[in-house]
Amino acid sequence: GAVVSQHPSRVICKSGTSVKIECRSLDFQATTMFWYRQFPKQSLMLMATSNEGSKATYEQGVEKDKFLINHASLTLSTLTVTSAHPEDSSFYICSASGWLAGGPDTQYFGPGTRLTVL
Amino acid sequence: AQKITQTQPGMFVQEKEAVTLDCTYDTSDQSYGLFWYKQPSSGEMIFLIYQGSYDEQNATEGRYSLNFQKARKSANLVISASQLGDSAMYFCAMREGPRSGNNRLAFGKGNQVVVIP
């Protein structure tokens, strides 16, 4: 149980284009989803927290117009990197938590999306 | 200030041996939770074990156990009988405040473990 999928696993795009990453909880309802960014050999950096049906809460320093987050249902959240630039290249990981999956605050992670912007 | 500290350099562990990964934390909350995650080279973060601040017993999950020393604010992970598949980065994380669906986690910088045959 508590499986989270992420799509795509890898994406390469040209500078200036937008990229959408999907995060799905497959076998539980995720009341909250989190989006992280991870640089090589570094820890996870929380970008934003999203609750189903409401606006995401962004961490300080994260541009909300750059990283658009939508959490339209209890099983799906999307992150759109708008007008991507090479410095946006990174590993993006989502996580989901829900009352039925190991407790209300256990976050289960997706497999991550490696974004490369040329 | 860093909330989670993991300072050990990369570790080499002999297969079948036990390994302890250090984690210290900093919080003024009475209610908090501590998590350990494993990240193999493929990138996914795998939840291993959870310890609540009010839990009196140390958490155990199979070969994983958490050595929780509240007064010292440490939550070390012990992996017994290491296997080659245990080679990964291990992250300690903390939730501050009571459990709810919105809890953010603070992650440490991670410990690299390489299990050698």
CSV table of C-alpha atoms in Angstrom, one decimal:
chain,number,residue,atom,x,y,z
A,1,GLY,CA,0.0,0.0,0.0
A,2,ALA,CA,0.9,3.7,-0.1
A,3,VAL,CA,2.2,3.9,-3.6
A,4,VAL,CA,2.9,7.2,-5.3
A,5,SER,CA,3.7,7.5,-8.9
A,6,GLN,CA,5.3,10.3,-10.8
A,7,HIS,CA,5.3,11.0,-14.5
A,8,PRO,CA,7.4,11.5,-16.5
A,9,SER,CA,10.5,10.0,-14.9
A,10,ARG,CA,12.8,12.0,-17.2
A,11,VAL,CA,12.2,15.0,-19.4
A,12,ILE,CA,14.5,17.0,-21.6
A,13,CYS,CA,13.2,20.3,-22.9
A,14,LYS,CA,14.3,23.4,-24.6
A,15,SER,CA,14.8,26.7,-22.7
A,16,GLY,CA,11.6,28.7,-22.6
A,17,THR,CA,9.2,25.8,-22.7
A,18,SER,CA,6.9,24.6,-19.9
A,19,VAL,CA,7.0,21.2,-18.4
A,20,LYS,CA,4.3,19.5,-16.4
A,21,ILE,CA,5.0,16.8,-13.9
A,22,GLU,CA,2.2,14.6,-12.4
A,23,CYS,CA,2.1,13.0,-9.0
A,24,ARG,CA,-0.5,10.4,-8.2
A,25,SER,CA,-1.3,8.5,-5.1
A,26,LEU,CA,-2.4,5.1,-6.4
A,27,ASP,CA,-4.0,3.4,-3.5
A,28,PHE,CA,-4.9,6.0,-1.0
A,29,GLN,CA,-6.4,9.5,-0.9
A,30,ALA,CA,-3.7,12.1,-0.4
A,31,THR,CA,-5.1,15.0,1.6
A,32,THR,CA,-1.7,16.7,1.3
A,33,MET,CA,1.0,16.6,-1.4
A,34,PHE,CA,4.4,18.0,-1.2
A,35,TRP,CA,6.9,19.0,-3.9
A,36,TYR,CA,10.6,18.9,-3.4
A,37,ARG,CA,13.7,19.7,-5.4
A,38,GLN,CA,17.0,17.9,-5.0
A,39,PHE,CA,20.3,18.8,-6.4
A,40,PRO,CA,23.0,16.2,-6.8
A,41,LYS,CA,24.4,14.8,-3.6
A,42,GLN,CA,22.2,17.2,-1.6
A,43,SER,CA,19.2,16.9,0.6
A,44,LEU,CA,15.6,17.5,-0.4
A,45,MET,CA,14.4,21.1,-0.5
A,46,LEU,CA,10.7,21.6,0.1
A,47,MET,CA,9.2,23.8,-2.6
A,48,ALA,CA,5.5,23.8,-1.7
A,49,THR,CA,2.7,22.1,0.1
A,50,SER,CA,-0.6,21.6,-1.5
A,51,ASN,CA,-4.0,20.5,-0.2
A,52,GLU,CA,-6.7,19.2,-2.4
A,53,GLY,CA,-8.9,22.0,-3.7
A,54,SER,CA,-6.9,24.9,-2.3
A,55,LYS,CA,-4.0,27.0,-3.3
A,56,ALA,CA,-0.5,25.7,-2.6
A,57,THR,CA,1.7,27.1,0.1
A,58,TYR,CA,5.1,28.0,-1.2
A,59,GLU,CA,8.3,28.0,0.8
A,60,GLN,CA,10.3,31.2,1.0
A,61,GLY,CA,12.3,31.9,-2.1
A,62,VAL,CA,10.2,29.7,-4.4
A,63,GLU,CA,8.5,31.6,-7.2
A,64,LYS,CA,4.9,30.7,-7.4
A,65,ASP,CA,4.5,32.0,-10.9
A,66,LYS,CA,7.5,29.9,-12.0
A,67,PHE,CA,6.4,26.7,-10.3
A,68,LEU,CA,2.6,26.3,-10.7
A,69,ILE,CA,1.1,23.7,-8.5
A,70,ASN,CA,-2.4,22.3,-8.9
A,71,HIS,CA,-4.0,19.7,-6.6
A,72,ALA,CA,-7.3,19.1,-8.2
A,73,SER,CA,-8.2,15.8,-6.7
A,74,LEU,CA,-7.3,13.6,-3.7
A,75,THR,CA,-5.1,11.5,-5.9
A,76,LEU,CA,-3.5,13.9,-8.3
A,77,SER,CA,-1.2,17.0,-8.0
A,78,THR,CA,0.7,18.6,-10.8
A,79,LEU,CA,3.8,20.8,-10.9
A,80,THR,CA,4.3,22.9,-14.0
A,81,VAL,CA,7.7,24.5,-14.5
A,82,THR,CA,6.9,27.5,-16.7
A,83,SER,CA,9.4,29.0,-19.1
A,84,ALA,CA,12.1,26.6,-18.0
A,85,HIS,CA,15.7,27.6,-18.0
A,86,PRO,CA,18.9,25.5,-17.5
A,87,GLU,CA,19.1,26.5,-13.8
A,88,ASP,CA,15.7,24.7,-13.3
A,89,SER,CA,17.4,21.4,-14.2
A,90,SER,CA,17.1,19.3,-11.2
A,91,PHE,CA,15.4,16.2,-9.6
A,92,TYR,CA,11.9,16.9,-8.6
A,93,ILE,CA,10.2,14.6,-6.1
A,94,CYS,CA,6.6,14.6,-4.9
A,95,SER,CA,5.3,13.1,-1.8
A,96,ALA,CA,1.8,12.4,-0.5
A,97,SER,CA,0.3,11.9,3.0
A,98,GLY,CA,-3.1,10.8,4.0
A,99,TRP,CA,-5.0,9.5,7.0
A,100,LEU,CA,-5.2,6.0,5.7
A,101,ALA,CA,-1.6,5.5,4.7
A,102,GLY,CA,0.6,4.9,7.7
A,103,GLY,CA,-0.7,7.9,9.7
A,104,PRO,CA,-1.5,11.4,8.8
A,105,ASP,CA,2.0,12.7,8.6
A,106,THR,CA,3.9,9.9,7.0
A,107,GLN,CA,4.9,11.1,3.6
A,108,TYR,CA,5.2,8.5,0.8
A,109,PHE,CA,7.4,9.6,-2.1
A,110,GLY,CA,7.1,9.2,-5.8
A,111,PRO,CA,10.1,8.0,-7.8
A,112,GLY,CA,11.1,11.5,-8.9
A,113,THR,CA,11.4,13.3,-12.2
A,114,ARG,CA,14.7,14.3,-13.6
A,115,LEU,CA,14.3,17.5,-15.6
A,116,THR,CA,17.0,18.7,-17.9
A,117,VAL,CA,16.6,22.1,-19.6
A,118,LEU,CA,18.9,22.7,-22.6
B,1,ALA,CA,19.7,26.9,12.4
B,2,GLN,CA,19.8,23.3,11.2
B,3,LYS,CA,17.1,21.2,12.7
B,4,ILE,CA,18.4,17.9,11.6
B,5,THR,CA,22.1,17.0,11.7
B,6,GLN,CA,23.7,14.1,10.0
B,7,THR,CA,27.5,14.5,10.0
B,8,GLN,CA,29.0,11.1,9.4
B,9,PRO,CA,31.0,10.9,6.2
B,10,GLY,CA,30.3,8.1,3.7
B,11,MET,CA,30.4,4.7,5.4
B,12,PHE,CA,31.6,1.3,4.1
B,13,VAL,CA,29.9,-1.6,5.8
B,14,GLN,CA,30.7,-5.3,5.5
B,15,GLU,CA,27.8,-7.4,4.4
B,16,LYS,CA,25.9,-9.0,7.3
B,17,GLU,CA,27.4,-6.5,9.8
B,18,ALA,CA,25.2,-3.9,11.6
B,19,VAL,CA,25.6,-0.2,11.0
B,20,THR,CA,24.4,2.8,13.0
B,21,LEU,CA,23.6,6.1,11.3
B,22,ASP,CA,23.6,9.1,13.6
B,23,CYS,CA,21.0,11.8,13.6
B,24,THR,CA,20.6,14.6,16.1
B,25,TYR,CA,17.7,17.1,16.0
B,26,ASP,CA,16.8,20.4,17.4
B,27,THR,CA,13.3,21.4,18.4
B,28,SER,CA,11.5,23.2,21.3
B,29,ASP,CA,8.2,21.4,20.6
B,30,GLN,CA,7.1,18.6,22.9
B,31,SER,CA,5.2,16.8,20.2
B,32,TYR,CA,7.3,15.8,17.2
B,33,GLY,CA,8.0,12.9,15.0
B,34,LEU,CA,11.2,11.5,13.5
B,35,PHE,CA,11.5,9.6,10.2
B,36,TRP,CA,14.2,7.7,8.4
B,37,TYR,CA,14.1,7.4,4.6
B,38,LYS,CA,16.4,5.5,2.2
B,39,GLN,CA,17.3,6.8,-1.2
B,40,PRO,CA,19.0,4.3,-3.5
B,41,SER,CA,20.8,5.5,-6.6
B,42,SER,CA,17.6,5.2,-8.6
B,43,GLY,CA,16.3,8.2,-6.7
B,44,GLU,CA,13.1,7.2,-5.0
B,45,MET,CA,12.7,7.9,-1.3
B,46,ILE,CA,11.6,4.9,0.7
B,47,PHE,CA,10.1,5.3,4.1
B,48,LEU,CA,11.8,3.1,6.6
B,49,ILE,CA,10.7,3.8,10.2
B,50,TYR,CA,8.9,6.4,12.4
B,51,GLN,CA,9.3,7.4,16.0
B,52,GLY,CA,6.9,9.7,17.8
B,53,SER,CA,8.2,11.9,20.6
B,54,TYR,CA,5.8,10.4,23.1
B,55,ASP,CA,6.6,6.8,22.1
B,56,GLU,CA,8.2,5.0,25.0
B,57,GLN,CA,9.5,2.1,23.0
B,58,ASN,CA,12.1,2.4,20.3
B,59,ALA,CA,10.6,1.8,16.9
B,60,THR,CA,11.5,-1.3,15.0
B,61,GLU,CA,10.7,-2.4,11.5
B,62,GLY,CA,12.3,-5.7,10.4
B,63,ARG,CA,16.1,-5.1,10.2
B,64,TYR,CA,15.6,-1.4,11.0
B,65,SER,CA,15.5,-0.1,14.6
B,66,LEU,CA,15.6,3.4,15.9
B,67,ASN,CA,17.7,4.2,18.9
B,68,PHE,CA,15.7,7.1,20.3
B,69,GLN,CA,17.4,9.1,23.1
B,70,LYS,CA,15.1,12.0,23.8
B,71,ALA,CA,17.3,13.8,26.4
B,72,ARG,CA,20.2,13.8,23.9
B,73,LYS,CA,17.9,14.6,21.0
B,74,SER,CA,19.2,11.8,19.0
B,75,ALA,CA,17.4,9.3,16.7
B,76,ASN,CA,20.0,7.0,15.3
B,77,LEU,CA,19.1,4.3,12.8
B,78,VAL,CA,20.4,0.8,13.2
B,79,ILE,CA,20.4,-1.5,10.3
B,80,SER,CA,21.2,-5.1,11.3
B,81,ALA,CA,22.6,-7.8,9.1
B,82,SER,CA,23.4,-5.4,6.2
B,83,GLN,CA,22.7,-6.5,2.7
B,84,LEU,CA,24.1,-5.3,-0.6
B,85,GLY,CA,20.7,-3.7,-1.4
B,86,ASP,CA,21.1,-1.5,1.7
B,87,SER,CA,23.7,0.6,-0.2
B,88,ALA,CA,22.0,4.0,-0.5
B,89,MET,CA,21.7,7.5,1.0
B,90,TYR,CA,19.8,7.6,4.3
B,91,PHE,CA,18.0,10.7,5.4
B,92,CYS,CA,16.7,11.5,8.8
B,93,ALA,CA,13.7,13.9,8.9
B,94,MET,CA,11.6,15.6,11.6
B,95,ARG,CA,8.1,16.8,11.9
B,96,GLU,CA,7.5,19.5,14.5
B,97,GLY,CA,4.2,19.7,16.3
B,98,PRO,CA,1.4,17.2,16.6
B,99,ARG,CA,0.5,14.9,13.7
B,100,SER,CA,-1.7,16.3,11.1
B,101,GLY,CA,-2.0,16.0,7.3
B,102,ASN,CA,-0.1,19.2,6.6
B,103,ASN,CA,3.1,18.5,8.5
B,104,ARG,CA,6.2,19.6,6.7
B,105,LEU,CA,9.4,17.6,7.2
B,106,ALA,CA,12.9,19.0,7.8
B,107,PHE,CA,15.5,16.7,6.3
B,108,GLY,CA,19.1,16.2,7.2
B,109,LYS,CA,21.9,16.2,4.6
B,110,GLY,CA,22.0,12.4,4.5
B,111,ASN,CA,24.4,9.6,5.2
B,112,GLN,CA,25.9,7.6,2.4
B,113,VAL,CA,26.2,3.8,3.1
B,114,VAL,CA,28.0,1.4,0.8
B,115,VAL,CA,27.7,-2.3,1.7
B,116,ILE,CA,30.7,-4.4,0.6
B,117,PRO,CA,30.6,-8.2,0.1
